[in-house]
Coordinates of C-alpha atoms in Angstrom, one line a residue:
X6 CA 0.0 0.0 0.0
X7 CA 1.4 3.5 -1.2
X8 CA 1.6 5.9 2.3
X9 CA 0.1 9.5 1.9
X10 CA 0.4 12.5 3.4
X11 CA -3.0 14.3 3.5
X12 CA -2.3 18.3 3.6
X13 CA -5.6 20.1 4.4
X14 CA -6.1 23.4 2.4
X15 CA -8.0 26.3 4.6
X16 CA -6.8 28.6 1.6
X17 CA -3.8 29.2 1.4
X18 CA -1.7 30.9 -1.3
X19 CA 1.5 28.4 0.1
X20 CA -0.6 25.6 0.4
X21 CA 1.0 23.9 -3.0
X22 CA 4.4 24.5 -1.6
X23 CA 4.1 22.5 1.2
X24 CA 2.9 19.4 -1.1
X25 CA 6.1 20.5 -3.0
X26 CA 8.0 20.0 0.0
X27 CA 7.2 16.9 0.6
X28 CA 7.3 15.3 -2.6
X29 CA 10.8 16.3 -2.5
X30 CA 11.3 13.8 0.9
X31 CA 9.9 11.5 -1.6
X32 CA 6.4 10.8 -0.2
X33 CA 3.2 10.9 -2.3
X34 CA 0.6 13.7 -0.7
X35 CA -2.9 14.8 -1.5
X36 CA -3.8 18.3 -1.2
X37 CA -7.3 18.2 0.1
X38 CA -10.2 20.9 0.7
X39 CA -10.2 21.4 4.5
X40 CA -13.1 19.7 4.8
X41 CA -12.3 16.9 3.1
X42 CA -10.3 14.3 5.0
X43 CA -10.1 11.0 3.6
X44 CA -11.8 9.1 6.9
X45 CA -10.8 5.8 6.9
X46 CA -8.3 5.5 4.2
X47 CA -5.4 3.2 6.1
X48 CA -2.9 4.5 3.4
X49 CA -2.7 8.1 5.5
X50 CA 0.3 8.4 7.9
X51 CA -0.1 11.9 9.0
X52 CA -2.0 15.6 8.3
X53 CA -1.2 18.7 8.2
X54 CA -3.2 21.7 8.3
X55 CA -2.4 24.7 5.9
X56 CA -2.5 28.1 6.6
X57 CA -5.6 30.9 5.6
X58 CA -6.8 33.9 5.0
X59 CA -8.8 34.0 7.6
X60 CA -8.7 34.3 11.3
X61 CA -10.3 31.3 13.2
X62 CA -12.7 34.5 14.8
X63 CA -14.1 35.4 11.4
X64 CA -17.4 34.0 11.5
X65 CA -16.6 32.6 7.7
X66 CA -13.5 30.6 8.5
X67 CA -13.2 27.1 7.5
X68 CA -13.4 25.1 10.6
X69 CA -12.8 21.0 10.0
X70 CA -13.5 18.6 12.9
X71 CA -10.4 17.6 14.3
X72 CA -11.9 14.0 15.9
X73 CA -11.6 12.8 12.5
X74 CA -7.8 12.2 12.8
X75 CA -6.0 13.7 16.3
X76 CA -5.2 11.2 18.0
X77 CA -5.1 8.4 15.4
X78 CA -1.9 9.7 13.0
X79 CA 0.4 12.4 14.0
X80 CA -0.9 16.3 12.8
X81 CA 1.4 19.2 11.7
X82 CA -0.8 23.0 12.1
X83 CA 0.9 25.3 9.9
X84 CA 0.1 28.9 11.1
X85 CA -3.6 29.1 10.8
X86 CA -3.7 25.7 11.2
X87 CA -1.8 26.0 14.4
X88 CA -4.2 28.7 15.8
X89 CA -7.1 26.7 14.7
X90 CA -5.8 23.6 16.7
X91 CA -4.9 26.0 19.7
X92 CA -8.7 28.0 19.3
X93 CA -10.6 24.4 19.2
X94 CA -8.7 22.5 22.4
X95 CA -9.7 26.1 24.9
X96 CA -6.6 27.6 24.1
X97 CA -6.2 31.3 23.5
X98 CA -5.8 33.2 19.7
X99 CA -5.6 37.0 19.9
X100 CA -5.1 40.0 18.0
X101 CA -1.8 41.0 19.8
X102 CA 0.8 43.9 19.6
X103 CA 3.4 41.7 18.3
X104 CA 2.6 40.9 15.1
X105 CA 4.7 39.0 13.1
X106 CA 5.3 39.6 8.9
X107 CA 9.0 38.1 7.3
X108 CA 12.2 37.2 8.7
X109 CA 12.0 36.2 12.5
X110 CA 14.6 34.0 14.8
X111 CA 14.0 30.9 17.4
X112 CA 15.6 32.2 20.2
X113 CA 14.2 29.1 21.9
X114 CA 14.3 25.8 20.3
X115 CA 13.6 22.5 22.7
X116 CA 15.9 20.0 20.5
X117 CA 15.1 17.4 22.6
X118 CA 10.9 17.5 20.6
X119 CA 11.6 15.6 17.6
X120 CA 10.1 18.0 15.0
X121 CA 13.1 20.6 15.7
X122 CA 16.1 17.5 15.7
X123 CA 18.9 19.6 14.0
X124 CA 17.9 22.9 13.9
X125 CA 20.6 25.1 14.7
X126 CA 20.7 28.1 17.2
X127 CA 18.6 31.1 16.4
X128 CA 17.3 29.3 13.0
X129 CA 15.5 31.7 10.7
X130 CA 12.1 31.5 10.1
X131 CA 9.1 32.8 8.0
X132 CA 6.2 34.5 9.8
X133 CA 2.9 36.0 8.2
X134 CA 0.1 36.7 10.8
X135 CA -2.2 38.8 12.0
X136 CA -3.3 37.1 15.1
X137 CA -1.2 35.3 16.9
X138 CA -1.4 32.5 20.4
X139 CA -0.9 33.6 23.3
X140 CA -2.1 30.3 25.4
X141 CA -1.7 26.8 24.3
X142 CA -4.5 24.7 25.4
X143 CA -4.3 22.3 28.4
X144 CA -1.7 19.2 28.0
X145 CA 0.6 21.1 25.1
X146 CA 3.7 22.5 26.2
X147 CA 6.2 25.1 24.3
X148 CA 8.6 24.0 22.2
X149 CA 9.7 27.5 20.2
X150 CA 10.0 30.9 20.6
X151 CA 11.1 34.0 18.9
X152 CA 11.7 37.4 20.7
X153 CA 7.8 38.6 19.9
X154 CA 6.0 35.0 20.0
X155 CA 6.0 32.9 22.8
X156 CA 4.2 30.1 21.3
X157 CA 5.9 30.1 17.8
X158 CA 5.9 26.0 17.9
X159 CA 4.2 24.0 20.1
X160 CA 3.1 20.4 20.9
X161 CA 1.8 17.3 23.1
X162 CA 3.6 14.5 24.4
X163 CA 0.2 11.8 23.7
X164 CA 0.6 9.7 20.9
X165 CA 0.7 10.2 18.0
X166 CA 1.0 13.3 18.6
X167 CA 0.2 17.0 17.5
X168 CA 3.1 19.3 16.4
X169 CA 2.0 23.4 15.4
X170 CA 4.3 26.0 14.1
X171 CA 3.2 29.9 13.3
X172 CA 5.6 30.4 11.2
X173 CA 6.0 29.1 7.5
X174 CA 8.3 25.8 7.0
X175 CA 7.7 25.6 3.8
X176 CA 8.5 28.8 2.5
X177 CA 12.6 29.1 1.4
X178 CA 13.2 32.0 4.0
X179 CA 12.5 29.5 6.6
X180 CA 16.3 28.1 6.6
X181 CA 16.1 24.7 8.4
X182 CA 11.9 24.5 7.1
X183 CA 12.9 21.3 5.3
X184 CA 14.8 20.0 8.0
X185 CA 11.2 20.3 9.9
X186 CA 9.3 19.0 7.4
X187 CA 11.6 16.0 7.1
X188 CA 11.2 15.5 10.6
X189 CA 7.8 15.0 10.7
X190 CA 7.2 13.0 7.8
X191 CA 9.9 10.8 7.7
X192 CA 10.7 10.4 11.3
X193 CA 7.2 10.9 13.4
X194 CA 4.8 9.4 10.5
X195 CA 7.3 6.9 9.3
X196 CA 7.2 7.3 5.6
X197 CA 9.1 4.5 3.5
X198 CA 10.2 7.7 1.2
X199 CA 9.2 6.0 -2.2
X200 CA 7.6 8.2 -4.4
X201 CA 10.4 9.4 -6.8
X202 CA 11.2 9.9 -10.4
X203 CA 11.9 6.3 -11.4
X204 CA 9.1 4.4 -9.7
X205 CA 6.9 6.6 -11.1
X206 CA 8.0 5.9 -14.2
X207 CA 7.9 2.6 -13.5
X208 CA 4.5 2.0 -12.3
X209 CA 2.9 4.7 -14.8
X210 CA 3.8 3.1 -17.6
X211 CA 2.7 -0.5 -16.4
X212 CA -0.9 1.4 -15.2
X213 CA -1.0 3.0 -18.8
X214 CA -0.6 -0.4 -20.6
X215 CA -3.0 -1.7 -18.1
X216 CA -5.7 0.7 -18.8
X217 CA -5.1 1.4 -22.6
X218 CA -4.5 -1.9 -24.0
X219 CA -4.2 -2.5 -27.5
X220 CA -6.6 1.3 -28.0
X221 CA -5.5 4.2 -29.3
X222 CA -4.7 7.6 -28.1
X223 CA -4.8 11.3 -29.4
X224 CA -2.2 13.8 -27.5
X225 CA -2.8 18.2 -28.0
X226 CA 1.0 18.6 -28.1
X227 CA 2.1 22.6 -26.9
X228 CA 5.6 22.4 -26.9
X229 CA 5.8 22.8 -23.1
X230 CA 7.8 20.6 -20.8
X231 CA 4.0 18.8 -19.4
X232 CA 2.4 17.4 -22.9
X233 CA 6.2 16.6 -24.1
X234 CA 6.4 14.5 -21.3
X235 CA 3.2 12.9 -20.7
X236 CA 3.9 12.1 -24.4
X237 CA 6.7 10.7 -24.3
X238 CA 5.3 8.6 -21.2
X239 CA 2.4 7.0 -23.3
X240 CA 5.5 6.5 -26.4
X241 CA 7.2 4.1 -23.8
X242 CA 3.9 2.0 -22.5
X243 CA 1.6 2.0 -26.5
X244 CA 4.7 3.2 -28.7
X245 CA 3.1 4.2 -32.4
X246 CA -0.4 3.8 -31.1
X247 CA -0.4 7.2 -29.5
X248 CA -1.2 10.1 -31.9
X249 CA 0.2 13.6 -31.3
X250 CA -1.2 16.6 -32.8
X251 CA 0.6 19.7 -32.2
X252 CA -1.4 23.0 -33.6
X253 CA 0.6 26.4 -34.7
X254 CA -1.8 29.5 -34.4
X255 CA 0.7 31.6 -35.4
X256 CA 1.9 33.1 -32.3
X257 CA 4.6 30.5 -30.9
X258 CA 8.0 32.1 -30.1
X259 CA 10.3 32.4 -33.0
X260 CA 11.0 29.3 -35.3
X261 CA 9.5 27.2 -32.3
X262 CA 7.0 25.4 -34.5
X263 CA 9.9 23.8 -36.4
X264 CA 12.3 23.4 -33.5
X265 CA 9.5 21.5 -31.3
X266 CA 8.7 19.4 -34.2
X267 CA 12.7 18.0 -34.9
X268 CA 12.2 17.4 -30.8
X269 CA 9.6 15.6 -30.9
X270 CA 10.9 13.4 -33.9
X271 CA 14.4 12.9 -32.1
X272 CA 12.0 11.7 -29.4
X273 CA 10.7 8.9 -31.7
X274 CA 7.1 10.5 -31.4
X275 CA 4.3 10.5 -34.0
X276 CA 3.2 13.9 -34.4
X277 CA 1.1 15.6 -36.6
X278 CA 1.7 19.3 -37.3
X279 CA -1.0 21.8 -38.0
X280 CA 0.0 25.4 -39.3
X281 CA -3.5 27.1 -38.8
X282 CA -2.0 30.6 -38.5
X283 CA -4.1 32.4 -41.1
X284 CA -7.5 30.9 -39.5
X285 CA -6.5 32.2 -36.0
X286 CA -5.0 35.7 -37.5
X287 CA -8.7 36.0 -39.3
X288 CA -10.7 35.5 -36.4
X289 CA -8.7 37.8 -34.5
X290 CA -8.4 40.6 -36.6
X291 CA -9.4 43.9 -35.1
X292 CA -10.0 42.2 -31.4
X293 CA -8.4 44.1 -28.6
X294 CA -9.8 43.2 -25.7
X295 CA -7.9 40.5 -23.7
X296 CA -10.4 38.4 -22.1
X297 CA -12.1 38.0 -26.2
X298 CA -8.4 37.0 -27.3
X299 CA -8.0 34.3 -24.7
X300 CA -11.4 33.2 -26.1
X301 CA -11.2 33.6 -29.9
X302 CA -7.7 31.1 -29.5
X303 CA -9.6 28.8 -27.1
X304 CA -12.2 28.0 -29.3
X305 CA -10.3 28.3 -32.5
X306 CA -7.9 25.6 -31.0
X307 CA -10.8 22.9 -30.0
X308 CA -12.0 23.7 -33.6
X309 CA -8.7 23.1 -35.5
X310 CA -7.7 20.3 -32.8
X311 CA -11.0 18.5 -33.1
X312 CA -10.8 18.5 -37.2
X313 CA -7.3 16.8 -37.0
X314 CA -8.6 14.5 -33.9
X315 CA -12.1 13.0 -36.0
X316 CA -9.7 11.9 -39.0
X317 CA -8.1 9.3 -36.3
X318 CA -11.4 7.3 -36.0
X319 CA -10.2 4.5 -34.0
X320 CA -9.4 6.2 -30.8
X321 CA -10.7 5.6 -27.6
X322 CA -8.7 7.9 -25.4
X323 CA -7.5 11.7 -25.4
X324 CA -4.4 12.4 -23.6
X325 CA -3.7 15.8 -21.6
X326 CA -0.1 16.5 -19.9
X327 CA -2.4 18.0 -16.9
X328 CA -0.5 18.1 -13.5
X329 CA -1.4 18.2 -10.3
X330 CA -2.0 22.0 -9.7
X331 CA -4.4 22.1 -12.6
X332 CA -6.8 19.7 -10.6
X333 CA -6.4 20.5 -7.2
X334 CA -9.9 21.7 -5.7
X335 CA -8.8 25.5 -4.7
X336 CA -11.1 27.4 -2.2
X337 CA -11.6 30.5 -4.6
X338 CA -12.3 33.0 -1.3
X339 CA -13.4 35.6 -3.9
X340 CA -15.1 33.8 -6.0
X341 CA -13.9 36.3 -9.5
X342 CA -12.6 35.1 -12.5
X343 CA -8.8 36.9 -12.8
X344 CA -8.4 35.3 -16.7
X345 CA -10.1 32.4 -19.1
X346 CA -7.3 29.5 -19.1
X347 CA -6.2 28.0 -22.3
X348 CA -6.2 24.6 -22.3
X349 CA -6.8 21.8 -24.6
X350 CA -10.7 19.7 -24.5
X351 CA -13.8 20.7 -25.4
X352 CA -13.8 17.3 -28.1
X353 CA -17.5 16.9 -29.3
X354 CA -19.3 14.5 -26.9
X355 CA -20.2 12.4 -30.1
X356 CA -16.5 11.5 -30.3
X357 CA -16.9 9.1 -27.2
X358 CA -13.3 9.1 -26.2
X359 CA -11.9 8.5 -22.6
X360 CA -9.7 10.7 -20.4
X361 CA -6.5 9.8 -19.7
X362 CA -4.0 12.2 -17.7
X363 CA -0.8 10.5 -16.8
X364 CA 0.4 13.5 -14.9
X365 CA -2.4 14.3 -12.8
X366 CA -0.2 13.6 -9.4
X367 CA 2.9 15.8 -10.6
X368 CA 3.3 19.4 -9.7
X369 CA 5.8 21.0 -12.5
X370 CA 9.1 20.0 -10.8
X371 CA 7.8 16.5 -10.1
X372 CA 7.4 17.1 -14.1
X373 CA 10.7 17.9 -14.9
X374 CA 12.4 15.1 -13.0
X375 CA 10.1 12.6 -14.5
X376 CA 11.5 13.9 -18.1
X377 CA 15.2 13.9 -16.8
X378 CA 14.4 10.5 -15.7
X379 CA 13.5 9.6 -18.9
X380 CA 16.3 10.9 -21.0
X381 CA 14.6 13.8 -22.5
X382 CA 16.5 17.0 -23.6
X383 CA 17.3 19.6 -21.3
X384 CA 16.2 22.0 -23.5
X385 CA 12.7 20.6 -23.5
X386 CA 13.0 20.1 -19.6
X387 CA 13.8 23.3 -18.5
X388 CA 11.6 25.6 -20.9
X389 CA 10.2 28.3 -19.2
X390 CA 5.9 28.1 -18.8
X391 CA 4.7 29.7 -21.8
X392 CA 0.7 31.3 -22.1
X393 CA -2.1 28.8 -24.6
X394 CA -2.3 31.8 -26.1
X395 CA 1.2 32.5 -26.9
X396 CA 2.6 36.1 -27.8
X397 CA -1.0 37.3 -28.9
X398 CA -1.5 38.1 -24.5
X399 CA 2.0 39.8 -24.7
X400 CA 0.9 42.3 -27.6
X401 CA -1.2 45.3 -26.3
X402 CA -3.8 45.8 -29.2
X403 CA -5.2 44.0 -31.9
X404 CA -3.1 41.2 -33.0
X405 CA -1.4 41.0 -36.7
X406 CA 1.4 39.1 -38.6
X407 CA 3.7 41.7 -39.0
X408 CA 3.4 42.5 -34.5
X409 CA 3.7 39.0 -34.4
X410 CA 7.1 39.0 -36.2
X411 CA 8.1 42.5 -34.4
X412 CA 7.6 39.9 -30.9
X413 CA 9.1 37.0 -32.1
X414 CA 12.1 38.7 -33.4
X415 CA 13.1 41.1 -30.0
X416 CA 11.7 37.9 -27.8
X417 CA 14.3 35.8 -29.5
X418 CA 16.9 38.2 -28.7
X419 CA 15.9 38.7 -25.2
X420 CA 15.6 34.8 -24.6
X421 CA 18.5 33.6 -26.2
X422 CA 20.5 36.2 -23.9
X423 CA 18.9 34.9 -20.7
X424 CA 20.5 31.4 -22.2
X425 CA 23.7 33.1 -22.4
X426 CA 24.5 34.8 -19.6
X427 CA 26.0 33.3 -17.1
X428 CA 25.7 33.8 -12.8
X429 CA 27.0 32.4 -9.9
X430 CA 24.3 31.7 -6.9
X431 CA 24.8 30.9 -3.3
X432 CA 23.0 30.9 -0.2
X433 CA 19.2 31.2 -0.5
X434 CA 19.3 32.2 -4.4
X435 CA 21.2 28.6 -5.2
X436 CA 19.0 26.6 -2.7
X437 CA 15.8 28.3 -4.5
X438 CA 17.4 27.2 -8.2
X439 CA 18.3 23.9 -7.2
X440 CA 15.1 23.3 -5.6
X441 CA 13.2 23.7 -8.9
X442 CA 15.2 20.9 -10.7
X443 CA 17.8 23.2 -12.6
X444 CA 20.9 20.7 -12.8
X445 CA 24.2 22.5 -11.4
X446 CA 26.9 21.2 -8.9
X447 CA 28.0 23.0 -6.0
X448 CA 31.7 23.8 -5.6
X449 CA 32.8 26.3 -3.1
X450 CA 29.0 27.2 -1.8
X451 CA 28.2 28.4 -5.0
X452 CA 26.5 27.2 -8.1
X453 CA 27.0 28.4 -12.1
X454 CA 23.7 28.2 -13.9
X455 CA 22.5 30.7 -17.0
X456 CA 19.9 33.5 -16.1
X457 CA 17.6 31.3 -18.2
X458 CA 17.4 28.5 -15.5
X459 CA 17.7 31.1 -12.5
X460 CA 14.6 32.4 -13.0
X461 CA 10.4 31.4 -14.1
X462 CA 9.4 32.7 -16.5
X463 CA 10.3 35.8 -19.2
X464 CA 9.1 37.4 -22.5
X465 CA 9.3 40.3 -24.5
X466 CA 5.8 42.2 -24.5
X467 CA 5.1 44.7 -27.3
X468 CA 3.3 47.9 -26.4
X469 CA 1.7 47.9 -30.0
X470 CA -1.3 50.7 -28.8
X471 CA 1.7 53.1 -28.0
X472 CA 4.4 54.8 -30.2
X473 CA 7.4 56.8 -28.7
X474 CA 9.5 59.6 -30.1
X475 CA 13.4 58.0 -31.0
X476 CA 16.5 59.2 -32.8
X477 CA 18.3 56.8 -35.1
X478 CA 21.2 58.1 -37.2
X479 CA 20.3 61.9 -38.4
X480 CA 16.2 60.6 -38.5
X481 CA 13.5 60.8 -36.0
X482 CA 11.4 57.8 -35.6
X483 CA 8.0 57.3 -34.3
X484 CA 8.0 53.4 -33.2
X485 CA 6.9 51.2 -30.7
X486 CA 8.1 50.1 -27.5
X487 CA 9.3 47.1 -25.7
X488 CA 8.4 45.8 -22.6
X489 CA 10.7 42.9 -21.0
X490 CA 9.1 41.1 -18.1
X491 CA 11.4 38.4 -15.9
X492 CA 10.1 36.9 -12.3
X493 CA 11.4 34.6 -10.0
X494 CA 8.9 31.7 -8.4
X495 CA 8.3 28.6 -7.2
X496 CA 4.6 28.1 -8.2
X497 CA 3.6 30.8 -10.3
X498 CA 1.4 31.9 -6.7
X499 CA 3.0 34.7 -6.5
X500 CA 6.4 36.1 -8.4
X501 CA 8.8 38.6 -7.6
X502 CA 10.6 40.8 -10.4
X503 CA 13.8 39.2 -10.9
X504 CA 17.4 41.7 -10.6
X505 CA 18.7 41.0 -14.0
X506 CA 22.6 42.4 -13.9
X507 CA 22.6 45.8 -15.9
X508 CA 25.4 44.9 -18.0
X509 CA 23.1 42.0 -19.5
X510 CA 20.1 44.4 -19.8
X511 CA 22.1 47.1 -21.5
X512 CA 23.6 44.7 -24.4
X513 CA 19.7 43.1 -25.0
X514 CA 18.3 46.6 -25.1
X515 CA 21.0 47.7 -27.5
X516 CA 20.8 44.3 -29.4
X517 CA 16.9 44.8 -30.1
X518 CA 16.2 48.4 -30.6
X519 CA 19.4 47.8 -33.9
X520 CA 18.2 44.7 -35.2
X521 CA 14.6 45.0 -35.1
X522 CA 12.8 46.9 -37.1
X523 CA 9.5 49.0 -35.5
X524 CA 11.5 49.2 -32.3
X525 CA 12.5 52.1 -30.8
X526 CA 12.6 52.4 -26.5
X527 CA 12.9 49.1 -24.4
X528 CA 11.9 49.3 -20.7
X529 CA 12.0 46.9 -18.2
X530 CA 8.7 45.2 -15.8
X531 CA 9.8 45.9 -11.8
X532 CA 6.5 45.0 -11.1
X533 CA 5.4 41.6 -8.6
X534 CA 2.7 39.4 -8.5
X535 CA 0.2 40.1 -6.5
X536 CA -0.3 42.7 -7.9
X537 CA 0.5 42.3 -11.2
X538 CA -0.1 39.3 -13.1
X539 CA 3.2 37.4 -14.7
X540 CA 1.5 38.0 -18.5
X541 CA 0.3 41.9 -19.3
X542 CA -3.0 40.7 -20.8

């Protein structure tokens, strides 16, 4: 029987990291809705309760009832879900003067509790909240402090135990939070630690041949790291049975509809490529709205997808590289739609063909080390995420060829420059990189990677609705701007701007305003997300 971790989401924005976290101690976890616990399953070996938006006094919280597993496997509260353990057993959760947001120290540390084995003196941790607990309930003792919180870990000595922290282990700012983490996974639930790269390989491929047979099955290739690899997971369990289809509307990155299509034939794939630029360019001539772009492309794609798709008429399954992220039940607190995703689906009913998602338990690193596992290029691995849509979300304005090519050709320049460019991390920056699956050795505390892998995600974004005054030569010009956008993550949650060296951002300015033509000023995005979105529309 596989063991699981079951983490319980009250909400929280770093509710994915922490089932990040402990995939990487190689142990399969479920991220649940807070009210959700799987009673009964035997395969459980411990809980832990996320963090919220909420306070456990707002008459809206989520409240779960903790009879369901205290007492019967251990249980790790993580900030709200330490006050909400604290509020529940007649302890004491207030709005206090010593508030807690960022960096923060244990001054105290009892390293005789087992969920703090290791942790150095005055370990750096991660706070952020509002309230805070200022008395345990009755048979839990202390077992951390910083100079502001008394109770910033504490615990019970019955078995099997209940461990809460208010600050953040998951979060990289908390130094030692893996160490924690470890602790309570490994040695107070006991997990066998393994879930990695190659047994998942292993057993997905004999569940695919299982539940495929002798059938056939149609892929929506992107380009991206998830459909390349969930395709080349279905190559190695059905081989030439599996279809691909892989759909250009026009808008990829430079040259990339070629380039992913000698991949995927080094790859030993079958892939069918569509170039249905001139229906897509049609149907969004004149459109400058954002939301009606995103559209327009969605349904254009199901069209041109499901044309190619009904001339394979003995399939029986459609294949989507969907991860875990994309299927986790979030608790949408606002309830607003932010932007219409792009994904593939929407196959006429008539059609009759099964689901099959072969990724549906990875989050994107989980992804990555799957493909490394299975010999893939690195180049295909490590490609930054990259919008349905493509660069018709990073053109302000209506959307034509010759904007297209302006992108393509000052977004090939910008990218192929991040590839370039190398920098040496340490510290926080190199844990972070390594973290996310970028492959680099450490010698001397520091790593060598290329800005490309050191960061998330970047792209050139033309202003097209805007033209700026510029001098070239002896002649005025009257072009259009340049926006370059690059941010630093670890789910796409939220993103910081990343500090690109100004040497680098001097030569790619330089190198795009003289080699492409309608550009005139470059600037630079500084701006993180929340607020900002990563894409512009």
């Amino acid at each position: 029987m596989q063991q699981k971790i079951i983490i319980l989401d009250f909400g929280s924005q770093t509710t994915q990291l922490i089932g990040r976290r402990v995939r990487e101690l190689d142990t399969f976890c479920e991220i649940l809705p807070y009210n959700k616990f799987p009673v009964g399953d035997e395969s459980v070996i411990g809980v832990i309760l996320s963090g919220s938006p909420f306070s456990v006094h707002d008459p809206e919280a989520f409240k779960v009832d903790l009879s369901q597993f205290v007492g019967k496997i251990p249980v790790l509260g993580i900030c709200y879900g330490a006050q909400f353990i604290s509020h529940s057993n007649g302890g004491r959760v207030e709005k206090t003067n010593t508030r807690e947001y960022g960096r923060a120290h244990l001054q105290y540390i009892d390293k005789d509790n087992q969920l703090f084995k290791g942790f150095e003196a005055n370990s750096q941790v991660w706070m952020s909240h509002g309230d805070s607990i200022t008395e345990i309930p009755e048979g839990y003792h202390c077992i951390a402090s910083t100079a502001d919180v008394k109770y910033a870990a504490y615990a019970n000595d019955s078995k099997p135990g209940v461990w809460a922290v208010q600050f953040h282990p998951e979060v990289f700012h908390t130094v030692q939070g893996v160490q924690l983490l470890k602790n309570f996974v490994v040695d107070i639930c006991g997990s066998r630690q393994d879930w990695s790269a190659a047994s998942f390989v292993d057993t997905t491929v004999a569940e695919l041949k299982q539940q495929i047979g002798n059938d056939r099955v149609i892929l929506g290739l992107s380009g991206g790291v998830d459909s390349s690899v969930a395709a080349v997971l279905l190559n190695k369990a059905i081989g030439n049975r599996l279809t691909c289809i892989f759909v250009d509307h026009g808008m990829l990155r430079k040259n990339e509809f070629q380039q992913v299509m000698e991949d995927y034939k080094v790859l030993g794939l079958n892939v069918i490529g569509v170039d249905a630029s001139k229906k897509f360019f049609a149907d969004l001539a004149g459109v400058t709205d954002p939301e009606q772009k995103r559209k327009i492309i969605g349904r254009d794609f199901v069209e041109v997808f499901n044309t190619e798709a009904k001339k394979i008429t003995d399939a029986k399954w459609l294949a989507q590289g969907t991860i875990y992220p994309d299927r986790i039940e979030s608790l949408n607190i606002t309830g607003k739609v932010i932007k219409s995703h792009h994904n593939v689906g929407g196959l006429p009913k008539e059609m009759n063909l099964q689901l099959c998602e072969p990724l549906k338990w990875l989050f994107k690193d989980e992804v990555r080390r799957v493909g490394r596992q299975m010999g893939m290029p690195e180049h295909l691995i490590t490609r930054h995420p990259f919008p349905g849509p493509g660069l018709a979300v990073r053109i302000l304005g209506d959307i034509t060829p010759e904007k297209v090519r302006i992108l393509q050709d000052a977004d090939d320049i910008y990218i192929q420059g991040l590839r370039n460019y190398k920098v040496k991390l340490s510290g926080e920056e190199a844990r972070r990189v390594l973290a996310a699956g970028v492959p680099a050795a450490m010698q001397d505390g520091e790593i060598e990677v290329s800005l490309y892998d050191q960061i998330w995600q970047a792209g050139a974004i033309l202003l097209s609705t805007v033209r700026s005054v510029g001098v070239m030569g002896d002649e005025r010009t009257y072009e259009h701007p340049v926006a370059l956008r690059a941010v630093t993550s670890t789910d796409a949650m939220t993103a910081d701007w990343a500090h690109l060296p100004y040497d680098f951002m001097a030569k790619v300015s330089n190198d795009i305003i003289n080699k492409v033509k309608g550009v005139n000023r470059v600037c630079y995005d500084i701006s993180s997300k929340p607020p900002s979105t990563i894409e512009w529309e």
